[in-house]
XYZ file of C-alpha atoms in Angstrom:
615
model
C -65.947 11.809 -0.428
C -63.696 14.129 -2.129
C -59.855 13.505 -2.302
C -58.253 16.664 -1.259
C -54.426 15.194 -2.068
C -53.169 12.214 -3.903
C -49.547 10.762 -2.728
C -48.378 8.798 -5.274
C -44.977 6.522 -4.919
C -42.863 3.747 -6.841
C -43.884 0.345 -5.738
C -39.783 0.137 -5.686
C -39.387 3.093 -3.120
C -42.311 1.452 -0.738
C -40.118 0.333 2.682
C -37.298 2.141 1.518
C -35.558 3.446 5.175
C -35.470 7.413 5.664
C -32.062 9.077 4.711
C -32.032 11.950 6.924
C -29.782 15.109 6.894
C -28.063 18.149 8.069
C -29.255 21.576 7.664
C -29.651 25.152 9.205
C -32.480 26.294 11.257
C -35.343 27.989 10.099
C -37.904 30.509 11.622
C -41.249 28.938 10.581
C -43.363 31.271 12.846
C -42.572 34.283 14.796
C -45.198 35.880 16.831
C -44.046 39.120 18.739
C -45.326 40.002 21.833
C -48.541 41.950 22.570
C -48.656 45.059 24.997
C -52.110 45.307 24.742
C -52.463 41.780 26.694
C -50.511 42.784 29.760
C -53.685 44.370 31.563
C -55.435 40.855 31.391
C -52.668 38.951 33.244
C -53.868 37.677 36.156
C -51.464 37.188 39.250
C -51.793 33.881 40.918
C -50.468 32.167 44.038
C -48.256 29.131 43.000
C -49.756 25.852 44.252
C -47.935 22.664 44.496
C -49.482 19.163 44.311
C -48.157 15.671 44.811
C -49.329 12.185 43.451
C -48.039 9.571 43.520
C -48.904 6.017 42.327
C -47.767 2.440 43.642
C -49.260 -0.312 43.586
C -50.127 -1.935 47.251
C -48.104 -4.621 48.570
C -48.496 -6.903 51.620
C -46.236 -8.808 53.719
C -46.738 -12.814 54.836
C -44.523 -15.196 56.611
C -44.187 -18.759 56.034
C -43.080 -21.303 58.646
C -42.404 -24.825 56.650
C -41.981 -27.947 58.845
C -38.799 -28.853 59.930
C -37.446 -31.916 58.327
C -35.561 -34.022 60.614
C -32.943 -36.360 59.600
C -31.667 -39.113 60.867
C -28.558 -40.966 60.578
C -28.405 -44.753 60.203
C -25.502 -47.544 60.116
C -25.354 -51.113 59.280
C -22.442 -52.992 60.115
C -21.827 -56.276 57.901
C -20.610 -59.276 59.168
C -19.418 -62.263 57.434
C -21.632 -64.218 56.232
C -21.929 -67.466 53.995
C -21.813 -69.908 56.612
C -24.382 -72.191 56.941
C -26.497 -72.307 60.338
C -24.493 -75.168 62.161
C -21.444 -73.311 61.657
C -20.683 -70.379 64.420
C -18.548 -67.568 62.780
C -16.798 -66.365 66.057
C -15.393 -69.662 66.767
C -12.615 -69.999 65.957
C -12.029 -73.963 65.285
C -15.432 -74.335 63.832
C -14.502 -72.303 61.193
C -11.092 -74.054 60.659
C -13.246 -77.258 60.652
C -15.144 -76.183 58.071
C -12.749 -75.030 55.663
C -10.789 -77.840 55.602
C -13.398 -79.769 54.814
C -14.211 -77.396 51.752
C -11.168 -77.654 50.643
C -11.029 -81.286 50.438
C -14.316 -81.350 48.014
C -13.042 -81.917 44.170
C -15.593 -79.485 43.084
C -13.347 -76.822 44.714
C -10.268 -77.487 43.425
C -11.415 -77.817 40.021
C -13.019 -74.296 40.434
C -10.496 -72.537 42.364
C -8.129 -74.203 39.330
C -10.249 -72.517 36.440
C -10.612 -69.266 38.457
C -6.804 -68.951 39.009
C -6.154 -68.993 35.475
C -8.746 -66.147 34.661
C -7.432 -63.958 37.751
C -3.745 -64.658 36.225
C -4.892 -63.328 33.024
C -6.922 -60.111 34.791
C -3.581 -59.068 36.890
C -1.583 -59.228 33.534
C -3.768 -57.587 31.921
C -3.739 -54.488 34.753
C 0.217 -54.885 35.141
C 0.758 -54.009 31.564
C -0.476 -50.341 31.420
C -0.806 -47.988 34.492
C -3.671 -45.793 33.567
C -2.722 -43.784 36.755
C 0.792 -43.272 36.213
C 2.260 -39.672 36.366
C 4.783 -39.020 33.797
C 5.244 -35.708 34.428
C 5.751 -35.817 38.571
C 8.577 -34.419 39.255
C 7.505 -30.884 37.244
C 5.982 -28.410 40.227
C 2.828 -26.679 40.095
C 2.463 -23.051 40.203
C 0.303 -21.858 42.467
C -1.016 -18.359 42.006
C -0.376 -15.467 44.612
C -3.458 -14.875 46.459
C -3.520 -12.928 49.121
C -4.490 -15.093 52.630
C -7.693 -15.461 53.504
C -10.325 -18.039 55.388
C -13.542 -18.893 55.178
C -16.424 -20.038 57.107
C -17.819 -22.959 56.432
C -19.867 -24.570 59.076
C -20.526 -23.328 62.862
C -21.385 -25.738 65.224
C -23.173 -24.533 68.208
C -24.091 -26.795 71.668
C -27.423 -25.144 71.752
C -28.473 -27.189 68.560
C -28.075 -30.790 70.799
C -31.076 -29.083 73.532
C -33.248 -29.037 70.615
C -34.712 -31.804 72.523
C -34.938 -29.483 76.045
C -36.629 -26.736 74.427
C -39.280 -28.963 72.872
C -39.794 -30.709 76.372
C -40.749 -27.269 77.528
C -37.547 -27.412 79.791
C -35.581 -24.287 80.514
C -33.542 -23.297 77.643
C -31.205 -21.131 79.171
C -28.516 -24.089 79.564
C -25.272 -23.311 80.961
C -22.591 -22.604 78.736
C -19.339 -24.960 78.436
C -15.917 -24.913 76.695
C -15.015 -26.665 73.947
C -12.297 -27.680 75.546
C -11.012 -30.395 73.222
C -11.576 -31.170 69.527
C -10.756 -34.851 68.052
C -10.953 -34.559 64.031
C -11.883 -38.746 62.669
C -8.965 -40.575 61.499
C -10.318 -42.258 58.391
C -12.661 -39.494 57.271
C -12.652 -35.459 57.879
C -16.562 -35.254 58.123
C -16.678 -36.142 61.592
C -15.484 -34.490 64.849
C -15.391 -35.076 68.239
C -15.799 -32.401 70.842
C -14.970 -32.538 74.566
C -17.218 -30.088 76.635
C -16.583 -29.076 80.489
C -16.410 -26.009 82.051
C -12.630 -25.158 83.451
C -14.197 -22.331 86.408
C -12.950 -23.672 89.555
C -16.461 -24.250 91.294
C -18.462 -22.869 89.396
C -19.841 -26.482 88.147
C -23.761 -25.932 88.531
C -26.128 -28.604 89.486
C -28.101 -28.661 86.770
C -25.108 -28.737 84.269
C -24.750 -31.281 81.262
C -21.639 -33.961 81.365
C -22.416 -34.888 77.906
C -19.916 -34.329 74.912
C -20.970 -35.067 71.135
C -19.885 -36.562 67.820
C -20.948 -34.422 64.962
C -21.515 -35.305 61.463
C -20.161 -32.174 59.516
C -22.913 -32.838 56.730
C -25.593 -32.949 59.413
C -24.966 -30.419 61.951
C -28.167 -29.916 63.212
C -28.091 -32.701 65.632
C -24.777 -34.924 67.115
C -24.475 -37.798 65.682
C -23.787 -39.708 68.870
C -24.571 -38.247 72.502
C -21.095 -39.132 74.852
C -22.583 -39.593 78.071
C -19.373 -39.840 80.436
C -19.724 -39.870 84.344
C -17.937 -36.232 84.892
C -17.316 -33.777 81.659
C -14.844 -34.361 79.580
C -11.786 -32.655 79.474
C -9.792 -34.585 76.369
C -11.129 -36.792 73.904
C -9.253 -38.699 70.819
C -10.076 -41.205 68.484
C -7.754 -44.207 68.443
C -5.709 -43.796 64.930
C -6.059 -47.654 64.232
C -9.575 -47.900 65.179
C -11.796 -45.210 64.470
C -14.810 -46.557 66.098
C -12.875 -46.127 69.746
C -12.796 -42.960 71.661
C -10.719 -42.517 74.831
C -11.198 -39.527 77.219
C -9.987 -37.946 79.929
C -12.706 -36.625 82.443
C -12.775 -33.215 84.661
C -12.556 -35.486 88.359
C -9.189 -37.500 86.967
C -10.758 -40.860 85.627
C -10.030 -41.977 82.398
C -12.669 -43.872 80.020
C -12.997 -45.324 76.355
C -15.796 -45.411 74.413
C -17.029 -47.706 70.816
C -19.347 -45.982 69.137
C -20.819 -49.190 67.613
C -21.941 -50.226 71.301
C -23.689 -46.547 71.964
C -22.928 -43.479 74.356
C -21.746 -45.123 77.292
C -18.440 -45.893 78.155
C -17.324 -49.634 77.766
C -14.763 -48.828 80.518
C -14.123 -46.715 83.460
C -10.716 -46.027 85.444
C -11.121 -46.960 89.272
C -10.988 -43.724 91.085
C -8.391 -45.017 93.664
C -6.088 -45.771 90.721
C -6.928 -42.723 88.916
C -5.801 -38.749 88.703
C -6.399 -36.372 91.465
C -6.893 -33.551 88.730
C -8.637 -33.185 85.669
C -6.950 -34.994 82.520
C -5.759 -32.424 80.275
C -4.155 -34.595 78.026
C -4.730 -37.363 76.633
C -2.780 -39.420 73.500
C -2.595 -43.027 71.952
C 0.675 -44.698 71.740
C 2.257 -46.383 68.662
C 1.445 -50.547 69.619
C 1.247 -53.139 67.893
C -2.436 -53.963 69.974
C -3.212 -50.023 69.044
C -5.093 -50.319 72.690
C -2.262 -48.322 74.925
C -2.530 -44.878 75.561
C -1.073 -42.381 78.202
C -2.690 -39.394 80.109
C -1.424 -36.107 82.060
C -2.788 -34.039 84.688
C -2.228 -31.103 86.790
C -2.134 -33.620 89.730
C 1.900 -34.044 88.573
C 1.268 -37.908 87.128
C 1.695 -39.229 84.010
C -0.248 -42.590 83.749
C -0.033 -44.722 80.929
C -3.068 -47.109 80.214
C -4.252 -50.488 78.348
C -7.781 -50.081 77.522
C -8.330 -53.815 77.085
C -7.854 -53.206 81.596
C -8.631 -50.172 82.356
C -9.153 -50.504 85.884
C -5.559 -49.210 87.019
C -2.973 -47.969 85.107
C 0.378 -50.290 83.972
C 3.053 -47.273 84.745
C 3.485 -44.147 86.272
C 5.855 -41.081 86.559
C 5.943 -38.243 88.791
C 6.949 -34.921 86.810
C 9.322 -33.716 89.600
C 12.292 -32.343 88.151
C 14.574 -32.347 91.205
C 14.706 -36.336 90.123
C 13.338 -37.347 94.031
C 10.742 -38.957 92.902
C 8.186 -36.755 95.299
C 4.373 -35.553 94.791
C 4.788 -32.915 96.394
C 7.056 -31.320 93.926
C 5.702 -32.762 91.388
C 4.759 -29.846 88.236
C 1.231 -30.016 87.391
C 0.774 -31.179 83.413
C -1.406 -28.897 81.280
C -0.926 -30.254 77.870
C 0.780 -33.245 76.401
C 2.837 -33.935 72.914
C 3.625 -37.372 71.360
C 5.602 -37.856 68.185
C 4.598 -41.313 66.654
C 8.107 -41.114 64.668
C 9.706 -41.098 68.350
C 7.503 -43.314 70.132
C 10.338 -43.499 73.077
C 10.237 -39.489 74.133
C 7.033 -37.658 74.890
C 6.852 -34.072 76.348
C 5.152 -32.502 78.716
C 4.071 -28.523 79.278
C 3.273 -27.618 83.103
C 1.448 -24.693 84.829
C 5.002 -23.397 85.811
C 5.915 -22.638 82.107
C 8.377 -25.055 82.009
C 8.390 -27.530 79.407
C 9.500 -31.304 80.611
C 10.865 -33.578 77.841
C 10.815 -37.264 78.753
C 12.316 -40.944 77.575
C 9.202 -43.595 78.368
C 12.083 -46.446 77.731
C 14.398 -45.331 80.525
C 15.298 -47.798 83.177
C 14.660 -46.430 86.280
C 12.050 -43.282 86.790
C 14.458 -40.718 88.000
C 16.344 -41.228 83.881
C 12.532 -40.777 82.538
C 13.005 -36.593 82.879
C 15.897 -36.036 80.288
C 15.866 -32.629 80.154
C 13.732 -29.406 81.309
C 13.106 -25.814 78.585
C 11.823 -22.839 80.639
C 11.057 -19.625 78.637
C 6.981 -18.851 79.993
C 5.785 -16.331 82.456
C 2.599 -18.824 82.822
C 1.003 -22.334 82.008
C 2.192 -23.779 78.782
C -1.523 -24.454 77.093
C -0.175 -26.107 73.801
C 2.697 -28.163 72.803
C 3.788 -29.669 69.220
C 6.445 -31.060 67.795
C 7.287 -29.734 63.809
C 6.136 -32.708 61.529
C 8.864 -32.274 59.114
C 11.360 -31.683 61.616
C 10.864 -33.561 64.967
C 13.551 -31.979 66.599
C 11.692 -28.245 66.853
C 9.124 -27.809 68.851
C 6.675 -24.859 69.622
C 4.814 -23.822 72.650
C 2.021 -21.392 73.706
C 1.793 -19.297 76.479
C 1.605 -16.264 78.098
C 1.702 -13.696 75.318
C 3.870 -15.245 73.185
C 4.278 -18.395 71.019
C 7.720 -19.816 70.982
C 9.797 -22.268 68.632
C 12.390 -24.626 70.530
C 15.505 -27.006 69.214
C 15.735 -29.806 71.351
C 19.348 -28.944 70.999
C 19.301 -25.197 72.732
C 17.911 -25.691 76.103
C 18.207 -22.187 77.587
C 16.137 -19.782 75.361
C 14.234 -20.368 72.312
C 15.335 -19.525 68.911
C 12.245 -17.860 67.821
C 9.662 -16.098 69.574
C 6.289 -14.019 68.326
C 5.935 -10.547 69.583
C 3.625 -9.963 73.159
C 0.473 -9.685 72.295
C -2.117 -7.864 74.133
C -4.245 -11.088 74.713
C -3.466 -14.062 76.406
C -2.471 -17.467 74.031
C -5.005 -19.980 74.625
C -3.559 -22.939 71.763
C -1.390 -23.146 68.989
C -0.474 -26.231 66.508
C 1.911 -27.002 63.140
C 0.389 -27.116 59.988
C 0.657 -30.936 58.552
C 1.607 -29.932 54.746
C 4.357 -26.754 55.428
C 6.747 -26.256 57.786
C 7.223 -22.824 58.176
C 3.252 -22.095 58.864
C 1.556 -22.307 62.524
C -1.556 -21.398 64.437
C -2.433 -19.844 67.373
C -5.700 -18.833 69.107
C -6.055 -15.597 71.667
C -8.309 -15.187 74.338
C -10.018 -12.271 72.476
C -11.263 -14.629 70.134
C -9.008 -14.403 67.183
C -7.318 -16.845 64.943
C -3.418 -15.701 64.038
C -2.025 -17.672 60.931
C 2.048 -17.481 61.327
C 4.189 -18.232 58.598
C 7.844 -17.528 59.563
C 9.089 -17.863 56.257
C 7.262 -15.085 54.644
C 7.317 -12.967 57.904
C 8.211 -13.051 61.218
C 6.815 -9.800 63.402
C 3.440 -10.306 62.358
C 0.664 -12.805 61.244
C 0.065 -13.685 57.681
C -3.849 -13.188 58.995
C -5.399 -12.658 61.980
C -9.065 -13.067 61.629
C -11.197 -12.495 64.410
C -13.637 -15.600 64.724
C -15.732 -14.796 67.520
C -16.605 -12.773 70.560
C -15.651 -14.783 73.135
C -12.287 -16.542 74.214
C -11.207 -19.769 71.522
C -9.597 -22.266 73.888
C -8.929 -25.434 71.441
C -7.648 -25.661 67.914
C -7.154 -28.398 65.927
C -6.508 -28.842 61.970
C -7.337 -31.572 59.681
C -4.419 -33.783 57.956
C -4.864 -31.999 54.715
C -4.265 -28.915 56.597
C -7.113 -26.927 54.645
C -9.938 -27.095 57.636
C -9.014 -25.555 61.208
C -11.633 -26.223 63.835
C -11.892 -23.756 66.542
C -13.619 -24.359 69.913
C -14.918 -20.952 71.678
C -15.330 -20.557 75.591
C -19.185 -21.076 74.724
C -18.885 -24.080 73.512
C -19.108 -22.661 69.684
C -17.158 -24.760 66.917
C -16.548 -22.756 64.256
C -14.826 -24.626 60.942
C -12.730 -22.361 58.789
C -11.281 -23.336 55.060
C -7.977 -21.334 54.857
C -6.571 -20.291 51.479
C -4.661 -22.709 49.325
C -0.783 -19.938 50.135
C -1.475 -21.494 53.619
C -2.051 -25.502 52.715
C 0.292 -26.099 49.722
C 3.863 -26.603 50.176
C 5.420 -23.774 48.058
C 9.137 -24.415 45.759
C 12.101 -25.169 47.962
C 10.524 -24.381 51.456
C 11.698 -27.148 53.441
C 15.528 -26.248 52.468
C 14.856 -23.057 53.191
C 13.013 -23.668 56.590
C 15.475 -26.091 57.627
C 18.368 -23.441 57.013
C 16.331 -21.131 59.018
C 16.178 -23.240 61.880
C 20.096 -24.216 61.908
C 21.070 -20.867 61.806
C 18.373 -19.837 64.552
C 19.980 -22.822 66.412
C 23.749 -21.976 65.627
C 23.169 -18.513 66.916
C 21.454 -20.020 70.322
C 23.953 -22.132 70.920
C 26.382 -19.015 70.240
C 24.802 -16.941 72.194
C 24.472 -19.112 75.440
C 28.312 -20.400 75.274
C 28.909 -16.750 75.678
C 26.676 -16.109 78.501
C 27.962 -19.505 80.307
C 31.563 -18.121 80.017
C 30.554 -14.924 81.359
C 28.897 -16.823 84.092
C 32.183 -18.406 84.943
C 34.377 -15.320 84.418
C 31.690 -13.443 87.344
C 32.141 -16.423 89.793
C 35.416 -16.393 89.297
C 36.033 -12.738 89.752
C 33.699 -13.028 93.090
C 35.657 -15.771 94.170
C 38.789 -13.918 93.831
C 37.508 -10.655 96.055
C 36.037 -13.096 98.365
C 39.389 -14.767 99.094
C 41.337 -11.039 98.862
C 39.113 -9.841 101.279
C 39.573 -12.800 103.773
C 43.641 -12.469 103.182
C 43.449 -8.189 103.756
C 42.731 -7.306 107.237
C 40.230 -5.021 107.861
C 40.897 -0.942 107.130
C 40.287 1.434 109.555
C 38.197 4.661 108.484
C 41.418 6.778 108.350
C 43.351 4.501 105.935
C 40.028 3.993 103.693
C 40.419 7.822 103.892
C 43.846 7.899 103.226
C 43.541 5.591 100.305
C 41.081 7.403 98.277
C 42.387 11.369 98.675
C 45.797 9.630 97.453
C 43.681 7.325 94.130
C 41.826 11.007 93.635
C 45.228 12.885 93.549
C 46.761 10.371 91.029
C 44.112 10.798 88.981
C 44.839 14.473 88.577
C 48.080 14.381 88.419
C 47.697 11.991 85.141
C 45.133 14.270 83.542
C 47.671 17.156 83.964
C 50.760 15.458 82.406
C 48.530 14.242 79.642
C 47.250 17.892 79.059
C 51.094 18.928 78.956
C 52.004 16.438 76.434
C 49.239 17.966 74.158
C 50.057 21.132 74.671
C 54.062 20.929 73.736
C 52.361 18.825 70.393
C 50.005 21.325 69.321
C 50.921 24.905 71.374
C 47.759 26.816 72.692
C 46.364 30.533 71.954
C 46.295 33.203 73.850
C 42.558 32.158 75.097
C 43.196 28.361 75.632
C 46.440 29.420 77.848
C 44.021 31.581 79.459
C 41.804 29.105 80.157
C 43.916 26.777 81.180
C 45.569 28.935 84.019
C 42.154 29.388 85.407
C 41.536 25.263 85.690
C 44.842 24.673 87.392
C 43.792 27.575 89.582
C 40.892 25.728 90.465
C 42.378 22.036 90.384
C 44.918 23.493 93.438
C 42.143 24.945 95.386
C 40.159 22.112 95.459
C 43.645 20.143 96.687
C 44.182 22.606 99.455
C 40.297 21.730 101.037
C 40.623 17.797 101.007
C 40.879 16.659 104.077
C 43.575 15.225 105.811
C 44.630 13.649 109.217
C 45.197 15.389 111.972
C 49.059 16.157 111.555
C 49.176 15.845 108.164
C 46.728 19.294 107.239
C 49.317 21.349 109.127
C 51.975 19.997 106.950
C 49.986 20.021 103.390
């Protein structure tokens, strides 16, 4: 093998990167063009071909099982007895301890265990690991604009899963949610009242069961309420969250514990019970936390002791002429109890007129204190502010309005008419100035009066169909809305609308005195109109009784000689202006010509008989 060329480099310069450089371009080869080759081109039709390469894919679908879960409890009793001894009596146990206490070996232990528990609690009193030492400094919160979010959706067709595997028909008819109940103790429960409001249109075939659902399980209700007609309003009892007490489409009332299962533990007798369905129905501030009270559009208010819930223990017709009479009684559409007034309660009819009530009054006829009217239609929600008891808002018609117990005639704030009908509306728990309302086009409207008053904050639109309940947790973070379907659909609002900003409940509170000042203004002023009219109606009244009656020719008479004054006043007026400021040639011109007139149309009144041959 010959070697045609040697390179030869520095071991140094081996790896050495390339420095590369600028420089102008060069011809290297130039070859001009032939004529000689033009007789050999060959014309040719343009073709054009594709190709394309993919690889080849195919499509599969997996069904997994469906994992079921179930939820269990297990209640714990006391226990450490020994088997002679029955816990639930009452002197057994007594018995017992006594005689414990007696032994030496307790005292002697109870003695040494003192002493170490003494030291513990001294030990914990002497530094507060959880004490704030910089409380009273404010967080800022940071603007964000207002939003929500949904988080869960909770649909009745989920509790037929059981129907549709039982090869039943699984077109089930739709109810409202027509009440939601959020758990007392815990915000991952909620109960849900289902019925369907159509008058008649109740089908044979349709469920009368309302649910319990476990937010963190939604696929299936936790417990199954199985009442003996739908349910209209359910609530948990604040004091004891295992008891339920609801108010049922045909007017009976009934209580459930959900550690004894689906069915009712108690039923109101139907002779002693509502005519109408229960629309509302609250728990009452006892010291038994087993009293409760109920409204209907029958015109009753009942109050109840579940402990005897065959009849109720007190009654009040909502007639507001004070007789005491069915007949004209107001039927009750929603309900409102403040716990901080247990004494007054309120009530919102189908007439629009909102009933405010004292349950301590002596004799029924004092129970009705006082009456607001400001709705064209049934008042479907009623709340009283939770910072300031005192205002109260309703919902109905088209418009949401805020009261002052103190300005009975008009309200001192209203919402503009919307195109939709209101179906429910509630406070927020943690700011003052914020409320909600639901429309019957399905959207949510987030008010907040402080920040601005002719529109929502946010209106988000939630579903397709009507929402007929609301109700918010205590946090005021979580809104539960319950859809004509039967729908539930949970919604986490920003943090602007559940945290109480710097100095709103000064400002809120001066919002509402001044609202209230200018009512109160504003109706003194109407009321002393009021009396000035009567008066002045009185007056002709009388005047007209005292004049005797005028005879066509003197009403005649009267009014040519009233129309004559009149001119004569307009011309002396004219006169005086004239010698103060004297006229040109054209305004004296002018002038001339509407005297002119002014005489002519004197000499055509006319007159009596006599008197037009004299004029």
């Amino acid at each position: 093998m010959d070697i045609i060329y040697v390179y030869t480099r520095k071991r140094s310069e081996f790896g050495r990167p390339c420095s590369f450089s600028d420089r102008p371009a060069r011809v290297n080869v130039d070859i001009p063009p032939d004529p000689s080759m033009a007789s050999g081109f060959v014309l040719r039709s343009p073709v054009d071909s594709c190709v394309q390469h993919a690889s080849e894919m195919s499509e599969h679908e997996v069904n997994t099982e469906r994992v079921e879960v179930e939820s269990r409890g297990v209640n714990h009793v006391e226990g450490g007895w020994p088997k002679d001894i029955n816990p639930q009596e009452l002197e057994q146990t007594i018995r017992f301890r006594k005689k414990v206490e007696k032994d030496e070996n307790y005292i002697n232990t109870i003695t040494r265990l003192g002493a170490l528990m003494e030291h513990c609690i001294k030990q914990n009193n002497a530094i507060n690991i959880y004490e704030e030492y910089f409380g009273e400094e404010e967080e800022e919160v940071e603007d964000e604009p207002p939003s929500a979010e949904t988080i869960n959706v909770i649909s009745k067709l989920t509790s037929f899963f059981d129907v549709l595997l039982s090869k039943r028909d699984p077109n089930v008819p739709k109810r409202t949610a027509t009440h939601l109940s959020w758990h007392p103790n815990t915000c991952k429960k909620l109960a849900v009242a289902y019925s369907s409001l159509e008058f008649q249109q109740n089908m044979r075939d349709m469920s009368f069961d309302s649910y319990i659902w476990d937010l963190e399980n939604p696929n299936k209700p936790e417990l199954v309420l199985k009442p003996s007609s739908p349910l209209v309003s359910l609530e948990y009892n604040p004091k004891d969250s295992h008891v339920l007490v609801g108010g049922c489409y045909n007017g009976q009332m009934a209580y459930w514990d959900t550690r004894k299962g689906g069915l009712p533990v108690e039923v109101s007798t139907v002779e002693f019970s509502h005519r109408d369905p229960v629309y509302g129905a609250i728990w009452l501030q006892s010291k038994t936390g087993t009293e409760c009270f109920s409204a209907s559009t029958d015109g009753q208010v009942l109050w109840w002791d579940i402990r005897k819930l065959s009849e109720p223990t007190e009654s009040l017709v909502l007639d507001i002429t004070r007789k005491g009479l069915l007949e004209n009684a107001l039927g009750a559409v929603t309900l409102e109890f403040e716990p901080t007034m247990p004494t007054k309660f309120m009530v919102g009819t189908e007439q629009g007129i909102v009933i405010a009530c004292n349950h301590k009054a002596k004799t029924p006829l004092e129970k009705i204190t006082s009456t607001y009217s400001g709705h064209h239609g049934p008042v479907y929600a009623l709340a009283r502010n939770p910072f300031y008891p005192k205002i109260f808002l309703t919902v109905g018609d088209w418009t949401a309005r805020i009261w002052s117990e103190e300005t009975k005639e008009s309200s001192i704030m209203c919402t503009k008419y919307h195109l939709s009908y209101l179906t429910d509306g509630s406070w927020s728990p943690v700011r003052p100035a914020v409320f909600f309302t639901t429309r019957s086009d399905g959207t949510l409207d987030i008010w907040d009066f402080l920040f601005k008053q002719n529109d929502p904050s946010l209106s988000l639109k939630v579903c397709d169909e009507p929402l007929a309940s609301l109700r918010l947790q205590d946090n005021g973070c979580v809104v539960g809305c319950g859809s004509e379907l039967g729908t539930v659909t949970l919604l986490e609002i920003s943090s602007g609308f559940c945290t109480l900003q710097r100095n709103e409940k000064n400002l809120v509170n001066a919002m509402f005195e001044r609202e209230t000042k200018r009512e109160k203004i504003l109706e003194a002023r109407h009321r002393e109109m009021r009396l000035k009219e009567r008066a002045r109606s009185e007056g002709q009244e009388m005047e007209a009784e005292e004049r005797p009656a005028e005879s066509p020719q003197d009403v005649l008479e009267r009014t040519r000689r009233e129309f004559l004054e009149v001119i004569e006043a307009e011309l002396q007026r004219r006169a005086q202006a004239e010698t103060q400021h004297p006229p040109s040639a054209f305004q004296e011109k002018d002038r001339t010509g509407k005297e002119a007139a002014a005489q002519g149309e004197e000499s055509q009144l006319p007159t009596g008989k006599g008197e037009e041959e004299e004029e």
